[in-house]
Amino acid sequence: MNRFAYASPATVTEAAAATGLVAEAMVTFDESAVLKAGGIDLLDLLKLELLTPSVVVNLRAIKGLDAITQDAAGNVAIGAMATLSQVAEHPLVRGSYPALATAIAGAAGPQLRNVATLGGNLLQRPHCWYLRSPAHHCLRKGGGHCFAIHGENQYHAIFDNHACAIVHPSTAATALVALNAEVELHDAEGATRRLPLEDFFVGPDDDIQRENALRPREVLTAIHLRKPASGTRMAHLRQGEKAGFDWPLADVAVVLAIGPDGVCREASVVLGAAAPVPHRARAAEQALQGRHPGEAAAGDAARAALRGATPLSLNAYKLALFETLVRRAILAALA
Amino acid sequence: MERNAIGQGLRRSEDARFLTGSGRFLADLVPAGAAWAEIVRSPHAHADIVSVATDAARAAPGVLAVLTGADLAASGIGGVPADEKLIHLPGTPEDVAFSFRPPFPALASGRARFVGEPVAMVVAETAEAAAAAAELVAADYRERPAVAATEAAQGGAAVWDEAPDNVCFRWQAGDAAAAQAAIAAAAHVVRLRVRNNRVHVGALETRGAIGSFAGGRFHLATGTQMPHGLRDALAGVFGVDKSAVHVTVADVGGSFGIRNALCPEQILVLFASRMLGRPVAWLGSRADGFLSDYQARDNVADVELALDADLRFTALRVRTLAAIGAHLAPKGALSPTANTPALAGVYALPAIHVAVTGVFTNTAPTEVYRGAGRPEAVNLVERAVDHAARELGIDRLELRRRNLLAPAAMPYRTRLGLLYDSGDFPGTLADALARHAPPPAPRGWLRGRGIAHYCERVAVLGAENAWLELRPDGRVTLLVGTMSNGQGHQTAYAQLLADRLGIAADMIEVVQGDTDRIPSGGGTGGSASLAIGGQAAALAAADLIAKLTERAGEALEAAAPDIAYADGVFRVAGTDLSIAWHALAARLPEALSAHGMWKPSGPSFPNGCHVAEVDVDPETGAWRLAAYTMVHDFGTVVNPLLLEGQLQGGVAQGFGQAAMEQVVHDPESAQPLTGSWMDYAMPRADDLPGLSLVSRPTPSPLHPLGIKGAGEAGAAGAPPAVMNALLDALAPLGVRDLDMPATPFAVWRAIAAARL
């Protein structure tokens, strides 16, 4: 780990200004300043020297960034510095967005969830073992190719994996994309912008040097969730190699808006650990919309979810796994 | 006075300091004024070291020295010493030998043979300065083709030019001709290939060493299981008398075998401290550990089990490829050879032959790990028995019952030369099945049950001595050459001595881990500490009581034979004349010493039967351990609470190997990919159900206290119990084979292959 200065500003605007080229720092490994939220992934990246910042900017001293609030219309805003434990246990989340609570409650272990933040969780780097290995100068680190595509790729992407086969590591992101969440970004001039979380994540085909759309001198401050329509059902399912404290092999979030007639008005089906960004399975959503969902529709949607997948040499297993999890998640949402 | 006796579940007296952060581990022991070392490791699995430029590092701030392999070679000190001979089992041809015993210098020179091999050491005023300067050591490598997979070793790139076929040794045991004849004549022969996955041990405390040199003597503070053995090995490395080496060990955060043997960094800190005239500390990081700790297991075995028409076993033949790694570690050949007699298991097996080829690969050296070859052997025989039952269409329990050794057969000499002294194997199996009460299976999941029945040979180390000192305040100090690495020796010895001495356990201090204070020691390994060290302590206690009885006679003006000791009081028989322990101790002019030595006439044979119940989700390959029962015979149990801890930990380690642990190398570059806890899975508490543990002790006839040894049993039984359960669950789908680790992916792949 290199030596670095430590800044702990009191406001978001100061933090954004202090970071300089924050966005590049998130993706190119060698820039001068990084933000520290919970510090969980950051510490690993520093120890591996995948990040060698000259300044670490702490966000913890900024008051109010961990608030979870509801507006008059019933929409919920989650401060980026809210810990995973706070989010998973909050009555507003458990009541209106149980799939998010489930997704977060399965992440890491209790001690980490008490420290890790939702913002940091969304911005964590992929844990591809080639990316994290100092011996592999991979495409994402400025090297010539992705080692996973012809290597040990059992944990890697089955979609959008032609250039780089990382998978997005956040299960919270899977649920939040399915819930059509938006992120709020705050820059050094005090201006804010909002964009759908789905558009916030950047895949390797768009830009191999980035994983998100954070701009220089910009800080992720909040995640916004719309009030669910009445009749909304949802579920998140994951499967790992062990009971806890592991990234998933596969996770699936399903959000269904069911009309009074029992017909599915809207459907969100999102696969995590399937692609470099949370993967929206549009064909699966179409298979559900306008139907009375049940076993048959769930099976059709599950098959449709894997349409277009391009598994690698060792991860075709994920096709069967996702098909099962999508079907079960739809049925779990309806249960 | 409180009476502490053998058999009580005393809580661990060490835990107060461990749980309050007042334990003293290696990082707590770095003396003021120590210099700090950083190791520069090979980034390549196999490469010529063209040059190592150290000028920039030497010129960096705070740097005191930069050492390379050339410096060590010029000094004439030795490398890491490995066993010179393979263990030869009686009744076996003598042609067991190393083909090539490579040198293992503490710093590589000329060629680096695994990622993580030490290439240079930087010593500086601070750890940070050492780490920064290590970045400036510029080694120029010319990469060579590498081989990581054990099955690819023979025919792969030569790790050593002297061994073009990558063979380190060929070894065999048993009767090849008898096995061949039995197999040729058999009504049935079942065959299977079993892979034993390479594991990273991952003790909680990382490795480290603090070396110093003063007054012509070396002092090494480090974690080890065998302080005296390490002292003797270091004396050999430096070519000095063993009296010139002092090894001390404080609290140790786990070993399981990795701290059994000398490692390069222990040599390096001593070398540097002698050169610099000040202490040198190396505290390895977790990353150092993943790359350079000795690893374990990693072999591939072809097993043949022959049966007659009545389905009685007639022969077992095993051909094993065992990965040695890039170097032969000190005990690197032990696990696949010396402990293979566990193959004989609990069965009447009229012919056994095992042949082992030890092969070099461009991987970290392998060493002993909990069970050291016995878990591997138990896995083979227990997997083979279940496989035979499935292939031949007979119930597994019936096949076992037909072939188990009967109690009436005891003592029984196995075809690999062991003399089982006792054991009621049919009774243990029946008990295990009777006690096993799993919860109902979830709907839609496949339920499977696996059995693993073993008989281990343990406590094979040599003699252990114990010294007691009684001070005038009545307190007793035990000095013994075994070494706790977290097992709870302090509690166990104190409890055992309290039982023998009739005083409270908290009046007894246990001292281990100091080769100056403790004249000799066999060390801890092979489940031997309590069986042998405990027996020595008991004999020392008897010696102390005898000496005190003499003193009591003087005090009470009576003849020693007329004095009886019980519950802290020496009493003249038939009178009311007595003197209490404390009063007698207070009369001592100085500390009173006593001694006991125990050298068992042979090993002991703890045994047991594990039953695992698993539930498998056939759609995803996910599975969980639903219930686990273990009926065991460890002879006399000193402390059931400590025993339960040992068994839980051992079963968890065995389950971890069966379920998820695996060192992964990139197939092309042989680069290790499992370089952190992010990529190497270890089981956690929520992966395991509560264990049902049932004690069925028969005292060992070889040790007066009757202790057999229990430290490794959990790890010995768990892998085959779990794998047999999985194969039982998957049998209805047509799955016949599954390798460890049985990740959900591996299980699903087996299901998918069976459906094709």
Coordinates of C-alpha atoms in Angstrom, one line a residue, chain B residues 276-593:
Chain B
L276 CA 23.5 -6.7 10.9
G277 CA 23.9 -7.3 14.6
R278 CA 20.4 -6.5 15.5
P279 CA 17.0 -8.3 15.6
V280 CA 15.3 -8.7 12.2
A281 CA 11.5 -9.2 12.1
W282 CA 9.5 -10.6 9.2
L283 CA 5.7 -10.7 9.6
G284 CA 4.1 -12.3 6.6
S285 CA 1.0 -10.7 5.0
R286 CA -2.0 -12.7 4.0
A287 CA -0.9 -12.4 0.4
D288 CA 2.5 -13.8 1.4
G289 CA 0.6 -16.7 2.9
F290 CA -1.5 -17.5 0.0
L291 CA 1.5 -17.6 -2.3
S292 CA 4.2 -19.1 -0.1
D293 CA 2.8 -21.1 2.8
Y294 CA 3.3 -24.8 2.3
Q295 CA 0.1 -26.1 0.7
A296 CA -1.4 -29.6 1.2
R297 CA -3.1 -32.7 -0.2
D298 CA -3.1 -32.6 -4.1
N299 CA -2.9 -36.1 -5.4
V300 CA -4.6 -38.3 -7.9
A301 CA -5.2 -41.9 -7.1
D302 CA -6.4 -44.9 -9.1
V303 CA -8.0 -47.4 -6.8
E304 CA -8.9 -51.0 -7.5
L305 CA -10.9 -53.0 -5.0
A306 CA -11.2 -56.7 -5.7
L307 CA -14.1 -58.9 -4.3
D308 CA -14.9 -62.5 -4.3
A309 CA -18.2 -64.0 -5.3
D310 CA -19.6 -63.4 -1.8
L311 CA -18.5 -59.8 -2.1
R312 CA -15.8 -60.1 0.5
F313 CA -12.8 -57.9 -0.2
T314 CA -9.8 -59.8 -1.5
A315 CA -7.4 -57.0 -2.4
L316 CA -7.0 -53.2 -2.5
R317 CA -4.5 -51.7 -5.0
V318 CA -3.8 -48.0 -5.2
R319 CA -1.6 -46.0 -7.6
T320 CA -1.1 -42.5 -6.5
L321 CA 0.4 -39.4 -8.1
A322 CA 1.3 -37.0 -5.3
A323 CA 2.3 -33.4 -6.0
I324 CA 5.4 -32.4 -4.1
G325 CA 5.4 -28.8 -5.5
A326 CA 8.5 -27.1 -6.8
H327 CA 10.7 -28.1 -3.9
L328 CA 10.7 -31.0 -1.5
A329 CA 9.5 -29.5 1.8
P330 CA 11.0 -30.8 5.0
K331 CA 8.2 -33.4 5.5
G332 CA 7.0 -33.1 1.9
A333 CA 7.2 -36.8 1.2
L334 CA 5.6 -38.0 4.5
S335 CA 1.9 -37.6 3.8
P336 CA 1.6 -39.7 0.6
T337 CA 3.9 -42.4 2.0
A338 CA 4.3 -43.0 5.7
N339 CA 0.6 -42.6 6.5
T340 CA -0.8 -44.7 3.7
P341 CA -1.4 -47.6 6.1
A342 CA -4.7 -46.0 6.9
L343 CA -5.8 -47.5 3.6
A344 CA -6.3 -50.8 5.5
G345 CA -9.2 -49.0 7.2
V346 CA -11.6 -51.1 9.3
Y347 CA -11.8 -54.0 7.0
A348 CA -10.5 -57.5 6.6
L349 CA -8.3 -56.9 3.5
P350 CA -6.2 -59.9 2.7
A351 CA -3.9 -58.1 0.2
I352 CA -3.0 -54.5 -0.2
H353 CA -0.5 -52.8 -2.5
V354 CA 0.1 -49.1 -2.9
A355 CA 2.5 -47.4 -5.2
V356 CA 3.1 -43.7 -5.0
T357 CA 4.9 -41.4 -7.4
G358 CA 5.9 -38.0 -6.0
V359 CA 6.0 -35.4 -8.8
F360 CA 7.3 -31.9 -9.0
T361 CA 5.1 -29.1 -10.3
N362 CA 5.6 -25.3 -10.5
T363 CA 3.5 -24.8 -7.4
A364 CA 4.2 -24.1 -3.7
P365 CA 5.7 -27.1 -1.9
T366 CA 3.2 -29.4 -0.1
E367 CA 3.5 -30.3 3.5
V368 CA 1.7 -32.2 6.2
Y369 CA -1.8 -30.9 7.0
R370 CA -4.2 -32.2 9.6
G371 CA -4.0 -36.0 9.3
A372 CA -1.0 -35.9 6.9
G373 CA -2.0 -38.6 4.5
R374 CA -4.5 -40.4 6.7
P375 CA -7.5 -38.3 5.4
E376 CA -6.3 -39.0 1.9
A377 CA -6.1 -42.7 2.5
V378 CA -9.4 -42.9 4.4
N379 CA -11.0 -41.0 1.5
L380 CA -9.8 -43.6 -1.0
V381 CA -10.9 -46.7 0.8
E382 CA -14.2 -45.3 1.9
R383 CA -15.0 -43.9 -1.5
A384 CA -14.0 -47.3 -3.0
V385 CA -16.3 -49.2 -0.7
D386 CA -19.4 -47.1 -1.6
H387 CA -18.4 -47.3 -5.2
A388 CA -18.3 -51.0 -5.1
A389 CA -21.7 -51.2 -3.4
R390 CA -23.2 -49.1 -6.1
E391 CA -21.5 -50.8 -9.0
L392 CA -22.3 -54.3 -7.7
G393 CA -25.8 -53.6 -6.6
I394 CA -25.5 -54.3 -2.9
D395 CA -26.5 -52.2 0.0
R396 CA -23.6 -50.2 1.3
L397 CA -24.2 -51.2 4.9
E398 CA -24.4 -54.9 4.0
L399 CA -21.2 -54.6 2.1
R400 CA -19.5 -53.0 5.1
R401 CA -20.9 -55.4 7.6
R402 CA -19.7 -58.3 5.5
N403 CA -16.1 -56.9 5.4
L404 CA -15.6 -55.2 8.8
L405 CA -13.1 -56.6 11.1
A406 CA -14.8 -58.3 14.0
P407 CA -13.8 -57.5 17.6
A408 CA -12.7 -61.1 18.0
A409 CA -10.1 -60.5 15.3
M410 CA -8.2 -58.1 17.6
P411 CA -5.4 -57.7 17.9
Y412 CA -5.2 -57.6 14.1
R413 CA -2.1 -57.0 11.9
T414 CA -3.1 -55.2 8.7
R415 CA -1.4 -56.0 5.4
L416 CA 0.3 -52.7 5.6
G417 CA 2.0 -53.7 8.9
L418 CA -0.1 -52.1 11.6
L419 CA -1.1 -54.0 14.7
Y420 CA -4.6 -52.8 15.7
D421 CA -4.8 -53.3 19.4
S422 CA -8.5 -52.9 19.8
G423 CA -11.7 -51.7 18.2
D424 CA -15.3 -52.6 17.9
F425 CA -16.0 -51.6 14.3
P426 CA -19.4 -53.3 13.8
G427 CA -20.6 -51.8 17.1
T428 CA -19.4 -48.3 16.1
L429 CA -21.2 -48.5 12.8
A430 CA -24.4 -49.7 14.4
D431 CA -24.2 -47.0 17.0
A432 CA -23.5 -44.3 14.4
L433 CA -26.6 -45.3 12.4
A434 CA -28.7 -45.5 15.5
R435 CA -27.7 -42.1 16.7
H436 CA -28.0 -40.3 13.4
A437 CA -31.4 -38.5 13.3
P438 CA -31.5 -36.0 10.4
P439 CA -34.3 -33.5 10.0
P440 CA -36.8 -34.0 7.1
A441 CA -35.5 -33.2 3.7
P442 CA -36.9 -30.1 1.9
R443 CA -39.4 -31.0 -0.8
G444 CA -37.9 -31.4 -4.3
W445 CA -34.4 -31.8 -3.0
L446 CA -32.4 -35.1 -3.1
R447 CA -31.4 -36.6 0.2
G448 CA -28.2 -38.6 0.5
R449 CA -26.4 -40.3 3.4
G450 CA -22.7 -41.0 3.5
I451 CA -20.6 -43.1 5.8
A452 CA -16.9 -42.9 6.5
H453 CA -15.4 -45.4 8.9
Y454 CA -11.8 -45.1 9.8
C455 CA -9.1 -46.4 12.0
E456 CA -6.1 -44.0 12.4
R457 CA -2.6 -44.7 13.5
V458 CA -1.6 -41.7 15.7
A459 CA 0.8 -40.7 18.4
V460 CA 3.8 -42.1 16.5
L461 CA 6.2 -39.4 17.5
G462 CA 9.0 -40.6 19.9
A463 CA 9.5 -39.9 23.5
E464 CA 8.2 -36.9 25.4
N465 CA 9.6 -35.6 28.7
A466 CA 7.8 -33.6 31.3
W467 CA 9.3 -31.7 34.2
L468 CA 7.4 -30.4 37.2
E469 CA 8.5 -27.7 39.7
L470 CA 6.7 -27.3 42.9
R471 CA 7.4 -23.9 44.5
P472 CA 7.0 -23.0 48.2
D473 CA 3.7 -21.2 47.5
G474 CA 2.3 -24.6 46.5
R475 CA 2.0 -23.8 42.8
V476 CA 3.3 -26.2 40.2
T477 CA 4.9 -25.5 36.8
L478 CA 4.9 -28.0 34.0
L479 CA 7.6 -27.8 31.4
V480 CA 6.9 -30.0 28.3
G481 CA 8.2 -30.0 24.7
T482 CA 4.9 -30.2 23.0
M483 CA 3.5 -27.0 21.5
S484 CA 0.0 -25.6 21.6
N485 CA -1.1 -23.8 18.4
G486 CA -4.5 -23.0 19.8
Q487 CA -5.7 -26.5 20.8
G488 CA -5.9 -25.7 24.5
H489 CA -2.9 -27.5 25.9
Q490 CA -2.7 -25.2 28.9
T491 CA -6.2 -26.3 30.0
A492 CA -5.7 -30.0 29.2
Y493 CA -2.3 -30.4 30.9
A494 CA -3.4 -28.4 33.9
Q495 CA -6.6 -30.5 34.2
L496 CA -4.7 -33.8 33.8
L497 CA -2.2 -32.8 36.4
A498 CA -4.9 -31.5 38.8
D499 CA -6.4 -35.0 38.6
R500 CA -3.1 -36.6 39.4
L501 CA -1.8 -34.1 42.0
G502 CA -5.1 -33.5 43.7
I503 CA -4.9 -29.8 43.5
A504 CA -6.9 -27.2 41.5
A505 CA -6.1 -26.8 37.8
D506 CA -5.5 -23.1 38.3
M507 CA -2.6 -23.8 40.6
I508 CA -0.7 -25.3 37.6
E509 CA 1.2 -23.3 35.1
V510 CA 2.0 -24.9 31.7
V511 CA 5.2 -23.8 30.0
Q512 CA 5.9 -24.8 26.4
G513 CA 7.8 -23.2 23.6
D514 CA 11.3 -22.4 25.0
T515 CA 14.2 -24.6 24.0
D516 CA 16.4 -23.2 26.7
R517 CA 14.0 -23.8 29.5
I518 CA 12.7 -27.1 28.3
P519 CA 15.6 -29.5 27.7
S520 CA 14.0 -31.7 25.0
G521 CA 10.8 -32.1 23.2
G522 CA 9.2 -34.2 20.5
G523 CA 6.7 -31.5 19.7
T524 CA 3.1 -31.5 18.6
G525 CA 1.9 -33.5 15.6
G526 CA 0.0 -36.7 14.7
S527 CA -2.6 -36.2 17.5
A528 CA 0.2 -37.1 20.0
S529 CA 0.4 -34.3 22.5
L530 CA -1.9 -35.6 25.2
A531 CA -1.4 -39.3 24.5
I532 CA 2.4 -39.0 24.9
G533 CA 3.0 -35.7 26.5
G534 CA 0.1 -36.1 28.8
Q535 CA 1.4 -39.5 29.9
A536 CA 4.8 -38.1 30.6
A537 CA 3.2 -35.4 32.7
A538 CA 1.3 -38.0 34.6
L539 CA 4.5 -39.9 35.3
A540 CA 6.1 -36.6 36.5
A541 CA 3.1 -36.1 38.8
A542 CA 3.7 -39.6 40.3
D543 CA 7.3 -38.7 40.8
L544 CA 6.4 -35.5 42.5
I545 CA 4.0 -37.2 44.8
A546 CA 6.6 -39.7 45.7
K547 CA 9.2 -37.0 46.5
L548 CA 6.6 -35.1 48.5
T549 CA 5.6 -38.2 50.4
E550 CA 9.3 -38.4 51.5
R551 CA 9.2 -34.8 52.6
A552 CA 5.9 -35.4 54.4
G553 CA 7.5 -38.3 56.3
E554 CA 10.2 -35.9 57.5
A555 CA 7.7 -33.4 58.5
L556 CA 5.4 -35.8 60.3
E557 CA 8.3 -38.0 61.6
A558 CA 6.8 -41.0 59.9
A559 CA 8.1 -43.5 57.4
A560 CA 7.2 -42.7 53.8
P561 CA 5.5 -46.0 53.1
D562 CA 3.1 -45.3 56.0
I563 CA 1.9 -42.0 54.4
A564 CA -1.0 -41.9 52.0
Y565 CA -1.8 -38.8 49.8
A566 CA -5.3 -37.9 48.8
D567 CA -7.1 -34.7 47.9
G568 CA -4.3 -32.3 48.9
V569 CA -3.4 -33.9 52.3
F570 CA -0.6 -36.3 53.2
R571 CA -1.8 -38.5 56.1
V572 CA 0.0 -41.1 58.3
A573 CA -2.1 -44.2 58.0
G574 CA -4.2 -45.0 61.0
T575 CA -3.5 -41.7 62.8
D576 CA -4.8 -38.1 62.7
L577 CA -1.3 -36.9 61.8
S578 CA -1.4 -35.0 58.5
I579 CA 0.1 -32.2 56.5
A580 CA -1.6 -30.3 53.7
W581 CA -0.1 -29.6 50.2
H582 CA 0.4 -25.9 50.9
A583 CA 2.0 -26.5 54.3
L584 CA 4.3 -29.0 52.9
A585 CA 5.3 -26.9 50.0
A586 CA 6.0 -23.9 52.3
R587 CA 8.6 -26.0 54.1
L588 CA 10.5 -26.5 50.9
P589 CA 13.9 -24.7 51.0
E590 CA 13.7 -24.3 47.2
A591 CA 11.5 -25.5 44.3
L592 CA 11.2 -29.3 44.2
S593 CA 11.6 -30.8 40.8

